mmCIF file of C-alpha atoms and ligand atoms in Angstrom:
data_model
loop_
_atom_site.group_PDB
_atom_site.id
_atom_site.type_symbol
_atom_site.label_atom_id
_atom_site.label_comp_id
_atom_site.label_asym_id
_atom_site.label_seq_id
_atom_site.Cartn_x
_atom_site.Cartn_y
_atom_site.Cartn_z
ATOM 1 C CA MET A 15 -111.966 260.212 109.899
ATOM 2 C CA ILE A 16 -114.566 257.661 111.146
ATOM 3 C CA SER A 17 -115.014 257.423 114.868
ATOM 4 C CA LEU A 18 -115.460 253.816 115.896
ATOM 5 C CA SER A 19 -117.264 254.625 119.094
ATOM 6 C CA ASN A 20 -120.082 256.344 117.146
ATOM 7 C CA LEU A 21 -120.564 253.255 114.991
ATOM 8 C CA VAL A 22 -120.578 250.638 117.749
ATOM 9 C CA ARG A 23 -123.775 249.796 119.555
ATOM 10 C CA LYS A 24 -123.658 251.202 123.047
ATOM 11 C CA ASN A 25 -124.294 247.852 124.779
ATOM 12 C CA ILE A 26 -121.350 246.418 122.989
ATOM 13 C CA TRP A 27 -119.038 249.389 123.608
ATOM 14 C CA ASN A 28 -119.840 249.027 127.339
ATOM 15 C CA LEU A 29 -119.847 245.251 127.408
ATOM 16 C CA ILE A 30 -117.764 243.480 130.070
ATOM 17 C CA PRO A 31 -116.776 240.257 128.284
ATOM 18 C CA TYR A 32 -116.904 236.791 129.845
ATOM 19 C CA SER A 33 -113.596 236.001 131.412
ATOM 20 C CA SER A 34 -112.818 232.301 131.073
ATOM 21 C CA ALA A 35 -110.435 230.277 133.251
ATOM 22 C CA ARG A 36 -108.010 230.278 130.249
ATOM 23 C CA ASP A 37 -108.289 234.069 130.011
ATOM 24 C CA GLU A 38 -107.486 234.613 133.627
ATOM 25 C CA PHE A 39 -104.512 232.291 133.691
ATOM 26 C CA SER A 40 -102.634 231.696 130.352
ATOM 27 C CA GLY A 41 -99.186 230.709 131.514
ATOM 28 C CA GLU A 42 -97.770 227.242 131.999
ATOM 29 C CA ALA A 43 -98.588 225.290 135.189
ATOM 30 C CA ASP A 44 -98.225 221.690 136.413
ATOM 31 C CA VAL A 45 -101.714 221.282 137.811
ATOM 32 C CA TYR A 46 -104.809 222.749 136.250
ATOM 33 C CA LEU A 47 -107.762 222.724 138.664
ATOM 34 C CA ASP A 48 -109.276 225.996 137.435
ATOM 35 C CA ALA A 49 -111.718 225.006 134.683
ATOM 36 C CA ASN A 50 -113.719 222.079 136.030
ATOM 37 C CA GLU A 51 -112.283 219.902 133.267
ATOM 38 C CA ASN A 52 -112.080 216.126 133.558
ATOM 39 C CA PRO A 53 -108.497 214.969 134.371
ATOM 40 C CA PHE A 54 -108.932 211.674 132.385
ATOM 41 C CA PRO A 55 -107.465 210.626 130.134
ATOM 42 C CA ASN A 56 -105.515 213.872 129.872
ATOM 43 C CA GLU A 57 -104.346 213.354 126.293
ATOM 44 C CA GLY A 58 -105.351 216.858 125.208
ATOM 45 C CA LEU A 59 -109.019 216.832 124.295
ATOM 46 C CA ASN A 60 -110.124 216.845 127.951
ATOM 47 C CA ARG A 61 -108.807 220.450 128.119
ATOM 48 C CA TYR A 62 -110.403 223.659 126.812
ATOM 49 C CA PRO A 63 -108.704 225.142 123.785
ATOM 50 C CA ASP A 64 -106.749 228.451 123.785
ATOM 51 C CA PRO A 65 -109.586 231.011 123.587
ATOM 52 C CA MET A 66 -107.478 233.341 121.441
ATOM 53 C CA SER A 67 -105.983 230.645 119.097
ATOM 54 C CA ARG A 68 -102.645 232.321 119.661
ATOM 55 C CA ASP A 69 -100.522 229.644 117.815
ATOM 56 C CA VAL A 70 -102.697 229.757 114.750
ATOM 57 C CA LYS A 71 -102.618 233.587 114.668
ATOM 58 C CA ASN A 72 -98.885 233.690 115.014
ATOM 59 C CA LYS A 73 -98.424 231.439 111.999
ATOM 60 C CA LEU A 74 -101.007 233.275 110.016
ATOM 61 C CA SER A 75 -99.314 236.504 110.881
ATOM 62 C CA LEU A 76 -96.181 235.422 109.247
ATOM 63 C CA LEU A 77 -97.978 234.066 106.112
ATOM 64 C CA LYS A 78 -100.336 236.997 105.691
ATOM 65 C CA GLN A 79 -98.045 239.807 106.836
ATOM 66 C CA VAL A 80 -100.615 241.053 109.300
ATOM 67 C CA PRO A 81 -99.909 241.510 113.011
ATOM 68 C CA SER A 82 -101.397 238.865 115.297
ATOM 69 C CA ASP A 83 -103.395 241.398 117.170
ATOM 70 C CA GLN A 84 -105.065 242.449 113.880
ATOM 71 C CA ILE A 85 -106.400 238.866 113.246
ATOM 72 C CA PHE A 86 -109.698 237.435 114.462
ATOM 73 C CA LEU A 87 -110.584 233.757 114.002
ATOM 74 C CA GLY A 88 -114.123 232.516 113.956
ATOM 75 C CA ASN A 89 -116.207 229.345 113.609
ATOM 76 C CA GLY A 90 -116.285 229.812 109.836
ATOM 77 C CA SER A 91 -116.650 233.234 108.062
ATOM 78 C CA ASP A 92 -120.320 232.900 108.886
ATOM 79 C CA GLU A 93 -119.523 233.590 112.605
ATOM 80 C CA VAL A 94 -117.391 236.593 111.540
ATOM 81 C CA VAL A 95 -120.356 238.017 109.591
ATOM 82 C CA ASP A 96 -122.714 237.462 112.502
ATOM 83 C CA ILE A 97 -120.399 239.020 115.023
ATOM 84 C CA LEU A 98 -119.774 242.126 112.879
ATOM 85 C CA ILE A 99 -123.559 242.675 112.517
ATOM 86 C CA ARG A 100 -124.078 242.307 116.211
ATOM 87 C CA ILE A 101 -121.248 244.797 117.063
ATOM 88 C CA PHE A 102 -122.348 247.593 114.722
ATOM 89 C CA CYS A 103 -126.089 247.217 113.913
ATOM 90 C CA GLU A 104 -128.928 248.097 116.255
ATOM 91 C CA PRO A 105 -131.888 245.840 115.615
ATOM 92 C CA GLY A 106 -134.814 247.491 114.012
ATOM 93 C CA LEU A 107 -132.922 250.751 113.487
ATOM 94 C CA ASP A 108 -129.651 250.168 111.559
ATOM 95 C CA HIS A 109 -129.135 248.482 108.206
ATOM 96 C CA ILE A 110 -126.486 246.761 106.136
ATOM 97 C CA ILE A 111 -125.909 247.303 102.419
ATOM 98 C CA THR A 112 -125.265 244.293 100.170
ATOM 99 C CA LEU A 113 -124.515 244.157 96.408
ATOM 100 C CA PRO A 114 -126.400 241.249 94.858
ATOM 101 C CA PRO A 115 -126.037 238.883 93.159
ATOM 102 C CA THR A 116 -123.800 237.971 96.048
ATOM 103 C CA TYR A 117 -123.241 235.558 99.012
ATOM 104 C CA GLY A 118 -126.558 234.740 100.784
ATOM 105 C CA MET A 119 -125.218 234.666 104.420
ATOM 106 C CA TYR A 120 -125.072 238.462 104.782
ATOM 107 C CA GLN A 121 -128.771 238.614 104.346
ATOM 108 C CA VAL A 122 -129.551 235.637 106.614
ATOM 109 C CA SER A 123 -127.352 236.923 109.380
ATOM 110 C CA ALA A 124 -129.044 240.291 109.104
ATOM 111 C CA ASP A 125 -132.464 238.694 109.232
ATOM 112 C CA VAL A 126 -131.621 236.639 112.240
ATOM 113 C CA ASN A 127 -130.579 239.759 114.081
ATOM 114 C CA ASN A 128 -133.523 241.808 112.925
ATOM 115 C CA ILE A 129 -131.277 244.126 110.892
ATOM 116 C CA LEU A 130 -132.640 245.779 107.817
ATOM 117 C CA ILE A 131 -130.900 245.278 104.518
ATOM 118 C CA LYS A 132 -130.648 247.483 101.525
ATOM 119 C CA LYS A 133 -129.671 245.876 98.309
ATOM 120 C CA VAL A 134 -127.972 247.717 95.474
ATOM 121 C CA LEU A 135 -127.784 245.449 92.409
ATOM 122 C CA LEU A 136 -124.525 245.087 90.548
ATOM 123 C CA THR A 137 -124.410 246.029 86.847
ATOM 124 C CA ASP A 138 -124.717 243.603 84.002
ATOM 125 C CA ASP A 139 -121.007 243.027 84.188
ATOM 126 C CA PHE A 140 -121.190 242.583 87.930
ATOM 127 C CA GLN A 141 -119.689 245.819 89.224
ATOM 128 C CA PRO A 142 -121.123 248.036 91.998
ATOM 129 C CA VAL A 143 -122.865 251.320 91.068
ATOM 130 C CA VAL A 144 -121.264 253.806 93.468
ATOM 131 C CA HIS A 145 -123.856 256.588 93.075
ATOM 132 C CA GLU A 146 -126.758 254.153 93.851
ATOM 133 C CA ILE A 147 -124.886 252.938 96.897
ATOM 134 C CA ARG A 148 -124.455 256.525 97.929
ATOM 135 C CA ALA A 149 -128.130 257.228 97.455
ATOM 136 C CA ALA A 150 -128.994 254.253 99.693
ATOM 137 C CA THR A 151 -126.633 255.322 102.460
ATOM 138 C CA ASN A 152 -127.577 257.320 105.556
ATOM 139 C CA GLU A 153 -126.461 257.551 109.133
ATOM 140 C CA HIS A 154 -127.944 254.083 109.830
ATOM 141 C CA SER A 155 -125.862 252.405 107.148
ATOM 142 C CA LYS A 156 -123.485 250.540 109.371
ATOM 143 C CA ILE A 157 -121.870 247.845 107.181
ATOM 144 C CA LEU A 158 -121.277 247.611 103.458
ATOM 145 C CA PHE A 159 -120.418 244.038 102.289
ATOM 146 C CA ILE A 160 -118.209 243.684 99.188
ATOM 147 C CA CYS A 161 -117.440 240.213 98.031
ATOM 148 C CA THR A 162 -114.421 239.961 95.704
ATOM 149 C CA PRO A 163 -113.942 237.740 93.852
ATOM 150 C CA ASN A 164 -117.717 237.659 94.093
ATOM 151 C CA ASN A 165 -119.843 234.600 94.627
ATOM 152 C CA PRO A 166 -121.746 233.528 92.497
ATOM 153 C CA THR A 167 -120.427 235.645 89.593
ATOM 154 C CA GLY A 168 -116.744 234.734 90.009
ATOM 155 C CA ASN A 169 -115.364 238.146 89.002
ATOM 156 C CA GLN A 170 -113.150 240.687 90.972
ATOM 157 C CA ILE A 171 -114.704 243.995 91.908
ATOM 158 C CA ASN A 172 -112.641 246.760 90.287
ATOM 159 C CA VAL A 173 -110.006 248.092 92.627
ATOM 160 C CA SER A 174 -110.886 251.718 91.820
ATOM 161 C CA ILE A 175 -114.482 251.200 92.722
ATOM 162 C CA VAL A 176 -113.598 249.514 96.024
ATOM 163 C CA GLU A 177 -111.269 252.421 96.807
ATOM 164 C CA GLU A 178 -114.043 254.929 96.050
ATOM 165 C CA LEU A 179 -116.383 253.037 98.438
ATOM 166 C CA LEU A 180 -113.753 252.861 101.136
ATOM 167 C CA ASN A 181 -113.138 256.587 100.795
ATOM 168 C CA THR A 182 -116.797 257.556 100.926
ATOM 169 C CA PHE A 183 -118.878 254.963 102.914
ATOM 170 C CA PRO A 184 -119.505 256.263 106.435
ATOM 171 C CA GLY A 185 -119.590 252.898 108.114
ATOM 172 C CA ILE A 186 -117.635 249.630 108.233
ATOM 173 C CA VAL A 187 -116.613 248.188 104.842
ATOM 174 C CA VAL A 188 -116.279 244.362 104.871
ATOM 175 C CA ILE A 189 -114.409 242.831 101.930
ATOM 176 C CA ASP A 190 -115.102 239.119 101.710
ATOM 177 C CA GLU A 191 -112.144 237.502 100.139
ATOM 178 C CA ALA A 192 -113.226 233.850 100.492
ATOM 179 C CA TYR A 193 -111.847 233.216 96.985
ATOM 180 C CA SER A 194 -108.944 235.614 96.867
ATOM 181 C CA ASP A 195 -106.411 232.724 97.062
ATOM 182 C CA PHE A 196 -107.507 231.808 93.456
ATOM 183 C CA SER A 197 -106.989 235.305 92.103
ATOM 184 C CA SER A 198 -103.876 237.243 91.159
ATOM 185 C CA GLU A 199 -104.979 240.499 92.820
ATOM 186 C CA PRO A 200 -103.300 241.265 96.142
ATOM 187 C CA SER A 201 -105.431 241.013 99.295
ATOM 188 C CA TRP A 202 -107.030 244.162 100.701
ATOM 189 C CA SER A 203 -105.496 243.224 104.034
ATOM 190 C CA ALA A 204 -102.300 245.021 102.809
ATOM 191 C CA ARG A 205 -104.354 248.222 103.037
ATOM 192 C CA LEU A 206 -105.639 247.975 106.662
ATOM 193 C CA ASP A 207 -103.472 250.875 107.910
ATOM 194 C CA ALA A 208 -104.957 253.260 105.288
ATOM 195 C CA TYR A 209 -108.534 252.370 106.093
ATOM 196 C CA PRO A 210 -109.443 251.996 109.820
ATOM 197 C CA GLN A 211 -113.009 251.018 108.958
ATOM 198 C CA LEU A 212 -111.953 248.095 106.766
ATOM 199 C CA VAL A 213 -112.470 244.469 107.683
ATOM 200 C CA VAL A 214 -111.125 241.803 105.389
ATOM 201 C CA MET A 215 -112.493 238.251 105.622
ATOM 202 C CA GLN A 216 -110.786 235.079 104.447
ATOM 203 C CA THR A 217 -111.506 231.377 105.079
ATOM 204 C CA PHE A 218 -109.942 227.962 105.342
ATOM 205 C CA SER A 219 -113.038 226.499 103.522
ATOM 206 C CA LYS A 220 -111.955 227.005 99.868
ATOM 207 C CA ALA A 221 -108.320 227.040 98.696
ATOM 208 C CA TRP A 222 -107.076 225.475 101.974
ATOM 209 C CA GLY A 223 -109.545 222.559 101.440
ATOM 210 C CA LEU A 224 -110.707 222.636 105.091
ATOM 211 C CA ALA A 225 -114.468 223.522 104.915
ATOM 212 C CA GLY A 226 -115.041 220.818 107.485
ATOM 213 C CA ILE A 227 -113.011 222.332 110.266
ATOM 214 C CA ARG A 228 -115.019 225.641 110.184
ATOM 215 C CA LEU A 229 -112.322 228.296 110.446
ATOM 216 C CA GLY A 230 -112.847 231.859 109.157
ATOM 217 C CA MET A 231 -110.391 234.739 109.458
ATOM 218 C CA ALA A 232 -110.912 238.479 109.739
ATOM 219 C CA PHE A 233 -108.138 241.103 109.402
ATOM 220 C CA ALA A 234 -108.754 244.632 110.690
ATOM 221 C CA GLY A 235 -107.467 247.469 112.908
ATOM 222 C CA LYS A 236 -106.755 246.391 116.472
ATOM 223 C CA GLU A 237 -109.740 248.306 117.855
ATOM 224 C CA ILE A 238 -112.166 246.343 115.739
ATOM 225 C CA ILE A 239 -110.451 243.021 116.467
ATOM 226 C CA ASP A 240 -110.732 243.786 120.171
ATOM 227 C CA LEU A 241 -114.410 244.386 119.870
ATOM 228 C CA MET A 242 -114.899 241.107 117.988
ATOM 229 C CA ASN A 243 -112.950 239.203 120.637
ATOM 230 C CA LYS A 244 -115.166 240.816 123.305
ATOM 231 C CA VAL A 245 -118.339 239.537 121.604
ATOM 232 C CA LYS A 246 -117.307 236.072 120.460
ATOM 233 C CA PRO A 247 -118.153 233.020 122.530
ATOM 234 C CA PRO A 248 -115.164 232.225 124.746
ATOM 235 C CA TYR A 249 -114.045 229.002 123.008
ATOM 236 C CA ASN A 250 -115.418 229.594 119.517
ATOM 237 C CA VAL A 251 -112.520 227.822 117.743
ATOM 238 C CA ASN A 252 -112.246 224.318 119.065
ATOM 239 C CA LEU A 253 -109.064 222.366 119.765
ATOM 240 C CA LEU A 254 -109.341 219.988 116.774
ATOM 241 C CA THR A 255 -109.785 222.958 114.429
ATOM 242 C CA GLN A 256 -106.751 224.799 115.792
ATOM 243 C CA ALA A 257 -104.674 221.648 115.422
ATOM 244 C CA ALA A 258 -105.831 221.050 111.881
ATOM 245 C CA ALA A 259 -105.121 224.640 110.937
ATOM 246 C CA LEU A 260 -101.685 224.577 112.453
ATOM 247 C CA SER A 261 -100.664 221.531 110.479
ATOM 248 C CA ALA A 262 -102.093 223.069 107.259
ATOM 249 C CA LEU A 263 -100.207 226.255 107.911
ATOM 250 C CA ASP A 264 -96.962 224.260 108.212
ATOM 251 C CA HIS A 265 -97.434 223.190 104.508
ATOM 252 C CA PRO A 266 -98.654 226.162 102.517
ATOM 253 C CA GLU A 267 -96.960 224.546 99.520
ATOM 254 C CA ARG A 268 -99.701 221.899 99.552
ATOM 255 C CA MET A 269 -102.334 224.553 99.376
ATOM 256 C CA GLU A 270 -100.493 226.228 96.519
ATOM 257 C CA SER A 271 -100.216 222.998 94.449
ATOM 258 C CA ASP A 272 -103.956 222.145 95.074
ATOM 259 C CA LYS A 273 -104.789 225.673 93.944
ATOM 260 C CA ALA A 274 -102.652 225.311 90.764
ATOM 261 C CA ALA A 275 -104.374 222.049 89.854
ATOM 262 C CA ILE A 276 -107.816 223.644 90.383
ATOM 263 C CA LEU A 277 -106.867 226.620 88.292
ATOM 264 C CA LYS A 278 -105.628 224.308 85.524
ATOM 265 C CA GLN A 279 -108.835 222.391 85.644
ATOM 266 C CA ARG A 280 -110.853 225.626 85.508
ATOM 267 C CA VAL A 281 -109.259 226.519 82.179
ATOM 268 C CA GLN A 282 -110.045 223.103 80.843
ATOM 269 C CA LEU A 283 -113.581 223.066 82.103
ATOM 270 C CA GLU A 284 -114.243 226.475 80.619
ATOM 271 C CA SER A 285 -113.091 225.571 77.253
ATOM 272 C CA ASP A 286 -114.991 222.282 77.303
ATOM 273 C CA LEU A 287 -118.232 224.009 78.323
ATOM 274 C CA LYS A 288 -117.857 226.441 75.533
ATOM 275 C CA THR A 289 -118.079 223.622 72.956
ATOM 276 C CA ILE A 290 -121.660 222.836 74.007
ATOM 277 C CA PRO A 291 -124.328 224.521 71.900
ATOM 278 C CA PHE A 292 -126.873 225.186 74.683
ATOM 279 C CA VAL A 293 -124.176 226.849 76.806
ATOM 280 C CA LEU A 294 -124.754 230.538 76.019
ATOM 281 C CA LYS A 295 -121.998 232.088 78.140
ATOM 282 C CA VAL A 296 -119.266 231.058 80.521
ATOM 283 C CA TYR A 297 -118.389 234.110 82.675
ATOM 284 C CA PRO A 298 -114.780 234.841 83.383
ATOM 285 C CA SER A 299 -113.838 233.610 86.856
ATOM 286 C CA ASP A 300 -111.157 234.531 89.456
ATOM 287 C CA ALA A 301 -112.395 231.795 91.720
ATOM 288 C CA ASN A 302 -112.786 227.990 91.885
ATOM 289 C CA PHE A 303 -116.159 227.964 90.095
ATOM 290 C CA LEU A 304 -117.759 229.018 86.887
ATOM 291 C CA LEU A 305 -120.996 230.829 86.334
ATOM 292 C CA VAL A 306 -122.533 229.326 83.267
ATOM 293 C CA LYS A 307 -125.486 230.659 81.344
ATOM 294 C CA VAL A 308 -127.520 227.930 79.592
ATOM 295 C CA ALA A 309 -130.701 227.667 77.687
ATOM 296 C CA ASP A 310 -133.336 226.226 80.135
ATOM 297 C CA ALA A 311 -131.323 226.233 83.357
ATOM 298 C CA ASP A 312 -133.955 224.372 85.428
ATOM 299 C CA ARG A 313 -134.042 221.439 82.971
ATOM 300 C CA VAL A 314 -130.329 221.196 82.675
ATOM 301 C CA TYR A 315 -130.038 221.294 86.450
ATOM 302 C CA GLN A 316 -132.569 218.454 86.930
ATOM 303 C CA PHE A 317 -130.932 216.452 84.182
ATOM 304 C CA LEU A 318 -127.484 216.779 85.817
ATOM 305 C CA VAL A 319 -129.007 215.686 89.145
ATOM 306 C CA SER A 320 -130.485 212.660 87.407
ATOM 307 C CA ARG A 321 -126.958 211.769 86.309
ATOM 308 C CA GLY A 322 -125.650 212.159 89.879
ATOM 309 C CA VAL A 323 -124.025 215.535 89.348
ATOM 310 C CA VAL A 324 -125.119 218.396 91.524
ATOM 311 C CA VAL A 325 -124.330 222.017 90.562
ATOM 312 C CA ARG A 326 -125.932 225.180 92.017
ATOM 313 C CA ASN A 327 -128.974 226.462 90.268
ATOM 314 C CA ARG A 328 -128.954 230.324 90.294
ATOM 315 C CA ASN A 329 -131.728 230.677 87.835
ATOM 316 C CA THR A 330 -133.995 232.675 90.145
ATOM 317 C CA VAL A 331 -131.238 235.081 91.311
ATOM 318 C CA PRO A 332 -131.505 238.610 89.762
ATOM 319 C CA ARG A 333 -128.766 239.215 87.118
ATOM 320 C CA CYS A 334 -128.146 235.445 87.134
ATOM 321 C CA GLU A 335 -131.179 234.324 85.222
ATOM 322 C CA GLY A 336 -130.422 231.166 83.241
ATOM 323 C CA CYS A 337 -127.301 230.515 85.225
ATOM 324 C CA LEU A 338 -125.753 227.477 86.980
ATOM 325 C CA ARG A 339 -122.793 227.734 89.206
ATOM 326 C CA MET A 340 -120.335 224.923 88.750
ATOM 327 C CA THR A 341 -117.488 224.320 91.197
ATOM 328 C CA VAL A 342 -114.299 223.120 89.616
ATOM 329 C CA GLY A 343 -113.614 219.544 90.772
ATOM 330 C CA THR A 344 -111.114 216.809 90.039
ATOM 331 C CA PRO A 345 -110.415 215.885 86.432
ATOM 332 C CA GLU A 346 -112.661 212.809 86.889
ATOM 333 C CA GLU A 347 -115.491 214.806 88.443
ATOM 334 C CA ASN A 348 -115.365 217.526 85.651
ATOM 335 C CA GLU A 349 -115.340 214.703 83.113
ATOM 336 C CA ARG A 350 -118.549 213.288 84.737
ATOM 337 C CA LEU A 351 -120.058 216.846 84.498
ATOM 338 C CA MET A 352 -119.109 217.165 80.833
ATOM 339 C CA THR A 353 -120.433 213.661 79.924
ATOM 340 C CA ALA A 354 -123.749 214.599 81.487
ATOM 341 C CA MET A 355 -123.799 217.996 79.656
ATOM 342 C CA TYR A 356 -123.284 216.187 76.323
ATOM 343 C CA SER A 357 -125.967 213.633 77.105
ATOM 344 C CA PHE A 358 -128.380 216.448 77.804
ATOM 345 C CA PHE A 359 -127.593 217.963 74.461
ATOM 346 C CA ASN A 360 -128.170 214.627 72.704
ATOM 347 C CA SER A 361 -131.308 213.804 74.695
HETATM 348 C C1 LIG B 424 -117.634 229.857 100.882
HETATM 349 C C2 LIG B 424 -117.824 231.315 101.271
HETATM 350 C C3 LIG B 424 -117.357 231.775 102.513
HETATM 351 C C4 LIG B 424 -116.780 230.870 103.506
HETATM 352 O O1 LIG B 424 -117.658 230.670 104.602
HETATM 353 P P1 LIG B 424 -117.176 229.736 105.786
HETATM 354 O O2 LIG B 424 -118.198 230.019 106.853
HETATM 355 O O3 LIG B 424 -115.786 230.287 106.182
HETATM 356 O O4 LIG B 424 -117.115 228.408 105.277
HETATM 357 C C5 LIG B 424 -117.436 233.110 102.818
HETATM 358 N N1 LIG B 424 -117.865 234.000 101.843
HETATM 359 C C6 LIG B 424 -118.183 233.565 100.669
HETATM 360 C C7 LIG B 424 -118.606 234.583 99.706
HETATM 361 C C8 LIG B 424 -118.170 232.253 100.318
HETATM 362 O O5 LIG B 424 -118.586 231.872 99.094
#
């Protein structure tokens, strides 16, 4: 059994968190003169937000079937990644392990915090190599990041491999499920009780269509969530964001219908792309994007830009040589993409 106190940095374990006015008094009052707020015009935005985003967590708890005190909310998943690294990794001493090709923020966040990073490449079919991860692991391996469905490859990481890593990795295992709403696999958040070192991340940026509000979620055991709340800036999720999330959560059926439309478009786009001779491969996807291998990716990318269509060029990423990552858009947007692809073929 993993002991959390041995994994957490001493300064964080001993940290006395900032106590805001809204932490020290969270009931209902008639007159609030405790936070040096401006009393005008008193229509809501003059007040600090709930530091713990309780209303949002309560709604999420029902939807996700995770207790409120096992939910953390951050200013995007990016803040969740940063906070986890700062809780568990001692600068210059500890390291994280990532499984590229994968999301770039784990590395950037580690670099910002002067945390070393060990990279263990996925196989050609984008699955982790457990024995190589084990060989890279030592007592300073504090966090393993697993992204599933993975960005930019679009595939699920095999459940049995994730289980093996959860059973053997000596540190925190973070499963980034930014795209899990698009896949049919159940969330790993259903397995939190079995794995006390597990942190599951999700986001409002993709299926919920709210990238602009910056709201990321983490689900974990209460001890880890308490540490995250201790380290976060007091008012990290602002009032407008909490309000937007609450109204979105009142209508999960809207998210479901957007998602269904995107999945339908993904099937269409995949079959359209496969009719193009210079498209060498369209990788199977469990997300809202397709990884597409083409002949001469840089030229295709530049041509698409010249036609006003921007995709993500992943040509220099190991294992993604020759690949472009294409987000599934509206039918009209996908049509624009396909028209440009055909023009490149005929040019
Ligand atoms: C888009 C994405 C996120 C979301 O990040 P936010 O900061 O919540 O917008 C997280 N992880 C991965 C792998 C992503 O692709």
